PDB file of C-alpha atoms in Angstrom:
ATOM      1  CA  UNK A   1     -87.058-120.406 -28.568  1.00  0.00           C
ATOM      2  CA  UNK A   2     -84.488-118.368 -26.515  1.00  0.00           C
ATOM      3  CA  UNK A   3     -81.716-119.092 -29.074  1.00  0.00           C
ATOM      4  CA  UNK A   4     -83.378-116.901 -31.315  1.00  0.00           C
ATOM      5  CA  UNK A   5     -83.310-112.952 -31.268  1.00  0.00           C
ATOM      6  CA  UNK A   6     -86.585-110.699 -31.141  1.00  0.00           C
ATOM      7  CA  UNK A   7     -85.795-109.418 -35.112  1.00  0.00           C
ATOM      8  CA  UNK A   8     -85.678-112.852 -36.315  1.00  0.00           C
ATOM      9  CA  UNK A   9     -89.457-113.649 -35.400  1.00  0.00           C
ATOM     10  CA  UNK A  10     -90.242-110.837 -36.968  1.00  0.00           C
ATOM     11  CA  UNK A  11     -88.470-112.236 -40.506  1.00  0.00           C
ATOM     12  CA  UNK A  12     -89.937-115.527 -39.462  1.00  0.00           C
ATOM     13  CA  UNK A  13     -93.634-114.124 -39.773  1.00  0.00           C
ATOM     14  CA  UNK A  14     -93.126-111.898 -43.095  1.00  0.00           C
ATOM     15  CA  UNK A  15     -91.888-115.356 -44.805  1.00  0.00           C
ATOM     16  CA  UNK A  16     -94.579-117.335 -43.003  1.00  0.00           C
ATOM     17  CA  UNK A  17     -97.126-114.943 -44.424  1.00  0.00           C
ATOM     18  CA  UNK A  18     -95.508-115.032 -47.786  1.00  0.00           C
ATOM     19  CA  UNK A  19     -95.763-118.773 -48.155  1.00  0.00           C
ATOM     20  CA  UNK A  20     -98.943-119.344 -46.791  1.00  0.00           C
ATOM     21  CA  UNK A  21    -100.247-116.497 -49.179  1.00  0.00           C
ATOM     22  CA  UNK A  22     -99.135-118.459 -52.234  1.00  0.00           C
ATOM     23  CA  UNK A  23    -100.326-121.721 -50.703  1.00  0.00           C
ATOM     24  CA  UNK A  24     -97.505-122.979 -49.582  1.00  0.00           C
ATOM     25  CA  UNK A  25     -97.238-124.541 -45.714  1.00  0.00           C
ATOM     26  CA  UNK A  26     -96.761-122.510 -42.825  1.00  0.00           C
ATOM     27  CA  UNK A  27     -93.109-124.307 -41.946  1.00  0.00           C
ATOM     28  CA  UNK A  28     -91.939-123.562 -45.620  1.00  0.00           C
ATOM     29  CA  UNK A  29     -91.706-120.125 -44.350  1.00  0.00           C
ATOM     30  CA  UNK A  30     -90.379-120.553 -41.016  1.00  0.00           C
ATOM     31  CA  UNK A  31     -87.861-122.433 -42.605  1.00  0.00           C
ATOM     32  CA  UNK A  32     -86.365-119.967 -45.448  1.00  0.00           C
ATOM     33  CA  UNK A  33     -87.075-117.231 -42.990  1.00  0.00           C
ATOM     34  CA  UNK A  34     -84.625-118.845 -39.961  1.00  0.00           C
ATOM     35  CA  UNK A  35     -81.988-119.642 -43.139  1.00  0.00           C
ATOM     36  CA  UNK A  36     -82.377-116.323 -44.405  1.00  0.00           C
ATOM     37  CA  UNK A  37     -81.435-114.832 -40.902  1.00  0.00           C
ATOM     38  CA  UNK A  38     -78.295-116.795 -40.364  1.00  0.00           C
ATOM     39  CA  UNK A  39     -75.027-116.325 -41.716  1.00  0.00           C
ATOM     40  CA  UNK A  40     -73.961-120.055 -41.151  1.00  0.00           C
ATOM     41  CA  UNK A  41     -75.495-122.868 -42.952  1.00  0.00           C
ATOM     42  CA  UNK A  42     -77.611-124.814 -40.625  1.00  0.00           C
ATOM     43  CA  UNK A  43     -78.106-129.019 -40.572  1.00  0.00           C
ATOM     44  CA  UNK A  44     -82.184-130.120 -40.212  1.00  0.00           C
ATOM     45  CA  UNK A  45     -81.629-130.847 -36.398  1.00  0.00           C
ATOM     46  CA  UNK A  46     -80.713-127.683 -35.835  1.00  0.00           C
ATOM     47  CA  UNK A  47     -83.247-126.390 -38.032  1.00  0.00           C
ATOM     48  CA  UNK A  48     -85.712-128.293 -36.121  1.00  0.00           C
ATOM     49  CA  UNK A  49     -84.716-127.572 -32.499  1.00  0.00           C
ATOM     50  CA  UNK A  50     -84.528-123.831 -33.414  1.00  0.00           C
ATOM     51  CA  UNK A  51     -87.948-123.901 -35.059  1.00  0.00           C
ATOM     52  CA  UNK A  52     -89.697-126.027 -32.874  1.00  0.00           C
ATOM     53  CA  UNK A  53     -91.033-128.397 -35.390  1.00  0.00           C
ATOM     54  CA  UNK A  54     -90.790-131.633 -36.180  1.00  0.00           C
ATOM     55  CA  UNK A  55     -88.205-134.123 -38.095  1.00  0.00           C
ATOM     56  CA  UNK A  56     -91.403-134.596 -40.752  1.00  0.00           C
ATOM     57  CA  UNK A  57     -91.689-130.913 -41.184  1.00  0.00           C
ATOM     58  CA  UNK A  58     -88.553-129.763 -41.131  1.00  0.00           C
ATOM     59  CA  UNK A  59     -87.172-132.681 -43.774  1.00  0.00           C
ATOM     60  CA  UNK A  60     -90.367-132.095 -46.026  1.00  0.00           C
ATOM     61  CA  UNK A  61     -89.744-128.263 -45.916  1.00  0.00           C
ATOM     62  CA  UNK A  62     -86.346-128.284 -46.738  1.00  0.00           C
ATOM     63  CA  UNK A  63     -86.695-130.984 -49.360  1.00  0.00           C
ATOM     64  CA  UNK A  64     -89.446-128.534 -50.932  1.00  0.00           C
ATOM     65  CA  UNK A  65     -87.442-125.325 -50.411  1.00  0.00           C
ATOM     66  CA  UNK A  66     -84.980-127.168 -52.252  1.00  0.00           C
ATOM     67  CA  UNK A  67     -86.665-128.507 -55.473  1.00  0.00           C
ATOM     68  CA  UNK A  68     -87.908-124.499 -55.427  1.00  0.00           C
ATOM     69  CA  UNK A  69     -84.462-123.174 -55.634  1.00  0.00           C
ATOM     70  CA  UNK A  70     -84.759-121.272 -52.664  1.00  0.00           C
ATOM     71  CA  UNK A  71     -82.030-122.950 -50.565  1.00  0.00           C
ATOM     72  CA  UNK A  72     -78.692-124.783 -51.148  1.00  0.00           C
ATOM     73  CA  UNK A  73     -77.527-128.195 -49.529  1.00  0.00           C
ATOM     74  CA  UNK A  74     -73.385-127.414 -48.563  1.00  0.00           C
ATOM     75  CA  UNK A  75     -71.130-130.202 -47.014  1.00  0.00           C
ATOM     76  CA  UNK A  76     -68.908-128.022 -44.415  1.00  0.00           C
ATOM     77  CA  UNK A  77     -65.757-129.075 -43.644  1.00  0.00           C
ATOM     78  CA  UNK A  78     -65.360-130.801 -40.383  1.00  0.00           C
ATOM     79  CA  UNK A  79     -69.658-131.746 -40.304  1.00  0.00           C
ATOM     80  CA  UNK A  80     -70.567-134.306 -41.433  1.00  0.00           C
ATOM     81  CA  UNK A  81     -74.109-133.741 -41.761  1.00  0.00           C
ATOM     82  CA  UNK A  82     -75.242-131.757 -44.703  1.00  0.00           C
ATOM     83  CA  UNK A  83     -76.114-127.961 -43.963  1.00  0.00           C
ATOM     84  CA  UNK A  84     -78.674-125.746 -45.778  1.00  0.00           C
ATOM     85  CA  UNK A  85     -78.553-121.859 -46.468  1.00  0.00           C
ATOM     86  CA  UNK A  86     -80.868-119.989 -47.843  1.00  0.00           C
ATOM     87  CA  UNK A  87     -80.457-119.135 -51.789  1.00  0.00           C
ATOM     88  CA  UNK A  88     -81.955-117.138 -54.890  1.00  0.00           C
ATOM     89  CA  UNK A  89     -84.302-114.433 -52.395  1.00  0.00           C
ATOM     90  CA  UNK A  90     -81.051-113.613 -50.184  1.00  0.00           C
ATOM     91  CA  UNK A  91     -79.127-112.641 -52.734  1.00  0.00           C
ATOM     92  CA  UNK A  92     -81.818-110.453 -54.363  1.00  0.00           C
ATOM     93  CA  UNK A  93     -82.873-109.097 -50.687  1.00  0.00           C
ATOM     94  CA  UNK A  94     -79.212-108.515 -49.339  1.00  0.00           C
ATOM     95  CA  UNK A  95     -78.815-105.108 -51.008  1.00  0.00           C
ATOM     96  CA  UNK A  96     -81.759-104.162 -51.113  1.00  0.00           C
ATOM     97  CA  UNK A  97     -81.783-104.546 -47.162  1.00  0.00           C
ATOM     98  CA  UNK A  98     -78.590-102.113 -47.057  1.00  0.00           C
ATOM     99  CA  UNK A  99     -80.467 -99.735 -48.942  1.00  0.00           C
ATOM    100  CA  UNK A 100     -83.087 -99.835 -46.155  1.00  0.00           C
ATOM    101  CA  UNK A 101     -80.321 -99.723 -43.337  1.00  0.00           C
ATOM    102  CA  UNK A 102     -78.620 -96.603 -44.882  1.00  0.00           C
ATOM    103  CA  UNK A 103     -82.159 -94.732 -45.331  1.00  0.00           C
ATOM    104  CA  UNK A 104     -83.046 -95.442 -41.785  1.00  0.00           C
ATOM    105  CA  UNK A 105     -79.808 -93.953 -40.574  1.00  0.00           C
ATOM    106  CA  UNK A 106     -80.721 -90.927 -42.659  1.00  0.00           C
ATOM    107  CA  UNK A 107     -83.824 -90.636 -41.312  1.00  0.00           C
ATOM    108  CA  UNK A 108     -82.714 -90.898 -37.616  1.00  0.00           C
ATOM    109  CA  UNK A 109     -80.260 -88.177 -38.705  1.00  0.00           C
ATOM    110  CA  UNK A 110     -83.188 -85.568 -40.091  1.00  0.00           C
ATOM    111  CA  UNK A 111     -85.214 -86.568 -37.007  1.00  0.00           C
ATOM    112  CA  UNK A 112     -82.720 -85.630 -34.601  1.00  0.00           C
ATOM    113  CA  UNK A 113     -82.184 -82.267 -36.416  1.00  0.00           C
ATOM    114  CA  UNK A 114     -85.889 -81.425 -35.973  1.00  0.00           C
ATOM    115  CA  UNK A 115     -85.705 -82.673 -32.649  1.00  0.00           C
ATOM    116  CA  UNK A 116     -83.244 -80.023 -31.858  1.00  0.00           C
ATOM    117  CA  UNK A 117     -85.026 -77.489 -33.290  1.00  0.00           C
ATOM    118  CA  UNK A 118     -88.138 -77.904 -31.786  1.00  0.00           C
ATOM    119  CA  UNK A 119     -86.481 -78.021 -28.536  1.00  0.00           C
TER     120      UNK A 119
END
C-alpha cells in the first residue's frame, strides 16, 4: 500500500511471524504490527484499507487482539467511530526501542572513527 513507509513492512513481518509462530492468524499480526507503528489510533476501515484485508479479517483480528489485551478500543473526540491502538507490547517495546536507537547512533559514531583512520 503506498500509504505505508518501507520500515513499517518490515514491523509488519516480525509481528506476522510472531503470531503465526504461536498459532495465531497471519492478520493478527499485521494488525498489532500497523497499530504498533502509528502514533494515532486507527478505526477498522482504516485498518482495513491500509492492510489490504478484508472487513471479516480485520473485525475478527481486532476483536481477538482485544480479548488478548494487546490493543485498546478509544472514542476520539470529533470521530465517531471507535479507534484502536496498540497496548501492553508497546509500552514494554517503546524503551527498549530507544535503547536500540541510541546504540545505533553509537555505533555509527565508532564506525566513522575507524573509517577515518583507515583512510
Amino acid at each position: 500500500n503506498s500509504n505505508l513507509v518501507e520500515w513499517e513492512f518490515t514491523v509488519f513481518d516480525l509481528f506476522l511471524n510472531a503470531a503465526q509462530s504461536v498459532g495465531l492468524p497471519k492478520p493478527y499480526g499485521q494488525i498489532y504490527g500497523l497499530l504498533f507503528c502509528r502514533d494515532l489510533p486507527l478505526a477498522m476501515n482504516e485498518v482495513m484499507e491500509l492492510l489490504n484485508i478484508s472487513k471479516g479479517s480485520a473485525s475478527q483480528g481486532l476483536r481477538a487482539l482485544r480479548q488478548l489485551g494487546a490493543i485498546s478500543s478509544v472514542f476520539a473526540p470529533g470521530y465517531r467511530k471507535e479507534r484502536f491502538v496498540a497496548g501492553f507490547l508497546r509500552e514494554q517495546a517503546d524503551p527498549h526501542l530507544d535503547k536500540g536507537v541510541a546504540r545505533l547512533k553509537q555505533i555509527e559514531i565508532l564506525l566513522k572513527k575507524v573509517k577515518d583512520v583507515m583512510a
